[in-house]
Amino acid sequence: MRPGVVSFPAAMGHWHYNSGHWTINGETYRGDDAKNTRTRMNHLMRLDPSITAEDGWDTCLQDPYGGSASYYDTRVQVVKTTPPQQGIYNKGVYT
């Protein structure tokens, strides 16, 4: 890591291991709720405008060689802010 670099875990969608609660054979197993407070950066990744679907689904840029998400092509600016107390976040805008 260097100054100016932002990193995030890429857990292949598996962001809540050991965060749920299950009952097996009458015994309840309680997970850690803090692990269910996720940080998913998929919505921050640079999107490929050439393959946006008509229904609004977007896809991030892809590595042309491996076919996986292109994690290294997104540039971000981190700004301290206070989110609104209520509202819905959609396409980068709180409503």
PDB file of C-alpha atoms in Angstrom:
ATOM      1  CA  MET A   1       0.000   0.000   0.000  1.00  0.00           C
ATOM      2  CA  ARG A   2       1.095   3.509  -0.784  1.00  0.00           C
ATOM      3  CA  PRO A   3      -0.324   6.954  -0.057  1.00  0.00           C
ATOM      4  CA  GLY A   4      -3.115   7.633  -2.522  1.00  0.00           C
ATOM      5  CA  VAL A   5      -4.068   3.974  -2.932  1.00  0.00           C
ATOM      6  CA  VAL A   6      -7.511   2.684  -1.936  1.00  0.00           C
ATOM      7  CA  SER A   7      -7.938  -1.027  -1.289  1.00  0.00           C
ATOM      8  CA  PHE A   8     -10.965  -3.218  -0.677  1.00  0.00           C
ATOM      9  CA  PRO A   9     -11.492  -6.940  -0.206  1.00  0.00           C
ATOM     10  CA  ALA A  10     -12.779  -8.828  -3.215  1.00  0.00           C
ATOM     11  CA  ALA A  11     -14.583 -11.708  -1.562  1.00  0.00           C
ATOM     12  CA  MET A  12     -16.335 -12.970  -4.682  1.00  0.00           C
ATOM     13  CA  GLY A  13     -19.692 -12.099  -3.149  1.00  0.00           C
ATOM     14  CA  HIS A  14     -19.005 -13.976   0.083  1.00  0.00           C
ATOM     15  CA  TRP A  15     -19.218 -11.052   2.469  1.00  0.00           C
ATOM     16  CA  HIS A  16     -21.184 -12.434   5.381  1.00  0.00           C
ATOM     17  CA  TYR A  17     -19.502 -15.624   6.567  1.00  0.00           C
ATOM     18  CA  ASN A  18     -20.293 -16.259  10.235  1.00  0.00           C
ATOM     19  CA  SER A  19     -22.728 -13.341  10.399  1.00  0.00           C
ATOM     20  CA  GLY A  20     -26.079 -15.101  10.320  1.00  0.00           C
ATOM     21  CA  HIS A  21     -28.073 -17.039  12.868  1.00  0.00           C
ATOM     22  CA  TRP A  22     -29.029 -20.658  12.255  1.00  0.00           C
ATOM     23  CA  THR A  23     -30.961 -23.308  14.119  1.00  0.00           C
ATOM     24  CA  ILE A  24     -29.756 -26.851  13.543  1.00  0.00           C
ATOM     25  CA  ASN A  25     -31.389 -29.779  15.373  1.00  0.00           C
ATOM     26  CA  GLY A  26     -32.976 -27.345  17.804  1.00  0.00           C
ATOM     27  CA  GLU A  27     -29.708 -25.603  18.706  1.00  0.00           C
ATOM     28  CA  THR A  28     -29.306 -21.953  17.690  1.00  0.00           C
ATOM     29  CA  TYR A  29     -25.952 -20.736  16.455  1.00  0.00           C
ATOM     30  CA  ARG A  30     -25.548 -16.992  16.585  1.00  0.00           C
ATOM     31  CA  GLY A  31     -23.156 -15.303  14.203  1.00  0.00           C
ATOM     32  CA  ASP A  32     -21.383 -12.005  14.575  1.00  0.00           C
ATOM     33  CA  ASP A  33     -23.687  -9.184  13.427  1.00  0.00           C
ATOM     34  CA  ALA A  34     -20.664  -6.928  12.886  1.00  0.00           C
ATOM     35  CA  LYS A  35     -19.548  -9.236  10.082  1.00  0.00           C
ATOM     36  CA  ASN A  36     -22.837  -8.574   8.309  1.00  0.00           C
ATOM     37  CA  THR A  37     -22.008  -4.864   8.124  1.00  0.00           C
ATOM     38  CA  ARG A  38     -20.377  -5.128   4.784  1.00  0.00           C
ATOM     39  CA  THR A  39     -18.300  -2.883   2.620  1.00  0.00           C
ATOM     40  CA  ARG A  40     -19.000  -3.745  -0.963  1.00  0.00           C
ATOM     41  CA  MET A  41     -17.219  -1.637  -3.506  1.00  0.00           C
ATOM     42  CA  ASN A  42     -18.862  -3.095  -6.586  1.00  0.00           C
ATOM     43  CA  HIS A  43     -21.068  -0.021  -6.921  1.00  0.00           C
ATOM     44  CA  LEU A  44     -17.941   2.163  -7.026  1.00  0.00           C
ATOM     45  CA  MET A  45     -16.162   0.239  -9.740  1.00  0.00           C
ATOM     46  CA  ARG A  46     -15.866   1.794 -13.174  1.00  0.00           C
ATOM     47  CA  LEU A  47     -18.672   0.591 -15.439  1.00  0.00           C
ATOM     48  CA  ASP A  48     -18.441  -0.472 -19.061  1.00  0.00           C
ATOM     49  CA  PRO A  49     -20.925   1.781 -20.893  1.00  0.00           C
ATOM     50  CA  SER A  50     -20.774  -0.394 -24.014  1.00  0.00           C
ATOM     51  CA  ILE A  51     -22.667  -3.259 -22.359  1.00  0.00           C
ATOM     52  CA  THR A  52     -25.294  -1.514 -20.221  1.00  0.00           C
ATOM     53  CA  ALA A  53     -28.541  -3.457 -20.428  1.00  0.00           C
ATOM     54  CA  GLU A  54     -31.852  -1.820 -21.315  1.00  0.00           C
ATOM     55  CA  ASP A  55     -33.209  -2.638 -17.850  1.00  0.00           C
ATOM     56  CA  GLY A  56     -30.430  -0.599 -16.215  1.00  0.00           C
ATOM     57  CA  TRP A  57     -28.087  -3.389 -15.157  1.00  0.00           C
ATOM     58  CA  ASP A  58     -24.489  -2.306 -15.518  1.00  0.00           C
ATOM     59  CA  THR A  59     -21.309  -4.354 -15.634  1.00  0.00           C
ATOM     60  CA  CYS A  60     -17.883  -3.274 -14.490  1.00  0.00           C
ATOM     61  CA  LEU A  61     -14.952  -3.238 -16.867  1.00  0.00           C
ATOM     62  CA  GLN A  62     -13.496  -6.667 -17.477  1.00  0.00           C
ATOM     63  CA  ASP A  63      -9.939  -7.882 -17.829  1.00  0.00           C
ATOM     64  CA  PRO A  64      -9.651  -8.791 -21.527  1.00  0.00           C
ATOM     65  CA  TYR A  65      -7.241 -11.659 -20.825  1.00  0.00           C
ATOM     66  CA  GLY A  66      -8.697 -13.358 -17.773  1.00  0.00           C
ATOM     67  CA  GLY A  67     -12.325 -12.268 -18.071  1.00  0.00           C
ATOM     68  CA  SER A  68     -12.565 -11.249 -14.412  1.00  0.00           C
ATOM     69  CA  ALA A  69     -13.544  -7.847 -13.084  1.00  0.00           C
ATOM     70  CA  SER A  70     -10.927  -5.249 -13.908  1.00  0.00           C
ATOM     71  CA  TYR A  71     -10.184  -4.054 -10.393  1.00  0.00           C
ATOM     72  CA  TYR A  72      -7.280  -1.819 -11.361  1.00  0.00           C
ATOM     73  CA  ASP A  73      -9.024   0.521 -13.818  1.00  0.00           C
ATOM     74  CA  THR A  74     -11.144   2.496 -11.394  1.00  0.00           C
ATOM     75  CA  ARG A  75      -9.959   5.843 -10.083  1.00  0.00           C
ATOM     76  CA  VAL A  76     -11.644   7.244  -6.986  1.00  0.00           C
ATOM     77  CA  GLN A  77     -11.519  10.380  -4.906  1.00  0.00           C
ATOM     78  CA  VAL A  78     -12.207   9.955  -1.200  1.00  0.00           C
ATOM     79  CA  VAL A  79     -14.072  12.892   0.327  1.00  0.00           C
ATOM     80  CA  LYS A  80     -15.267  13.149   3.924  1.00  0.00           C
ATOM     81  CA  THR A  81     -19.011  13.700   3.979  1.00  0.00           C
ATOM     82  CA  THR A  82     -22.084  13.190   6.132  1.00  0.00           C
ATOM     83  CA  PRO A  83     -24.834  11.167   4.462  1.00  0.00           C
ATOM     84  CA  PRO A  84     -28.437  12.333   4.811  1.00  0.00           C
ATOM     85  CA  GLN A  85     -30.447  10.866   7.661  1.00  0.00           C
ATOM     86  CA  GLN A  86     -32.979   9.294   5.330  1.00  0.00           C
ATOM     87  CA  GLY A  87     -33.418   8.586   1.670  1.00  0.00           C
ATOM     88  CA  ILE A  88     -32.570   6.051  -0.963  1.00  0.00           C
ATOM     89  CA  TYR A  89     -29.233   5.864  -2.755  1.00  0.00           C
ATOM     90  CA  ASN A  90     -29.666   5.223  -6.468  1.00  0.00           C
ATOM     91  CA  LYS A  91     -27.128   5.707  -9.268  1.00  0.00           C
ATOM     92  CA  GLY A  92     -24.965   8.023  -7.180  1.00  0.00           C
ATOM     93  CA  VAL A  93     -27.793  10.251  -5.933  1.00  0.00           C
ATOM     94  CA  TYR A  94     -29.672  10.327  -2.634  1.00  0.00           C
ATOM     95  CA  THR A  95     -33.390  10.909  -3.130  1.00  0.00           C
TER      96      THR A  95
END
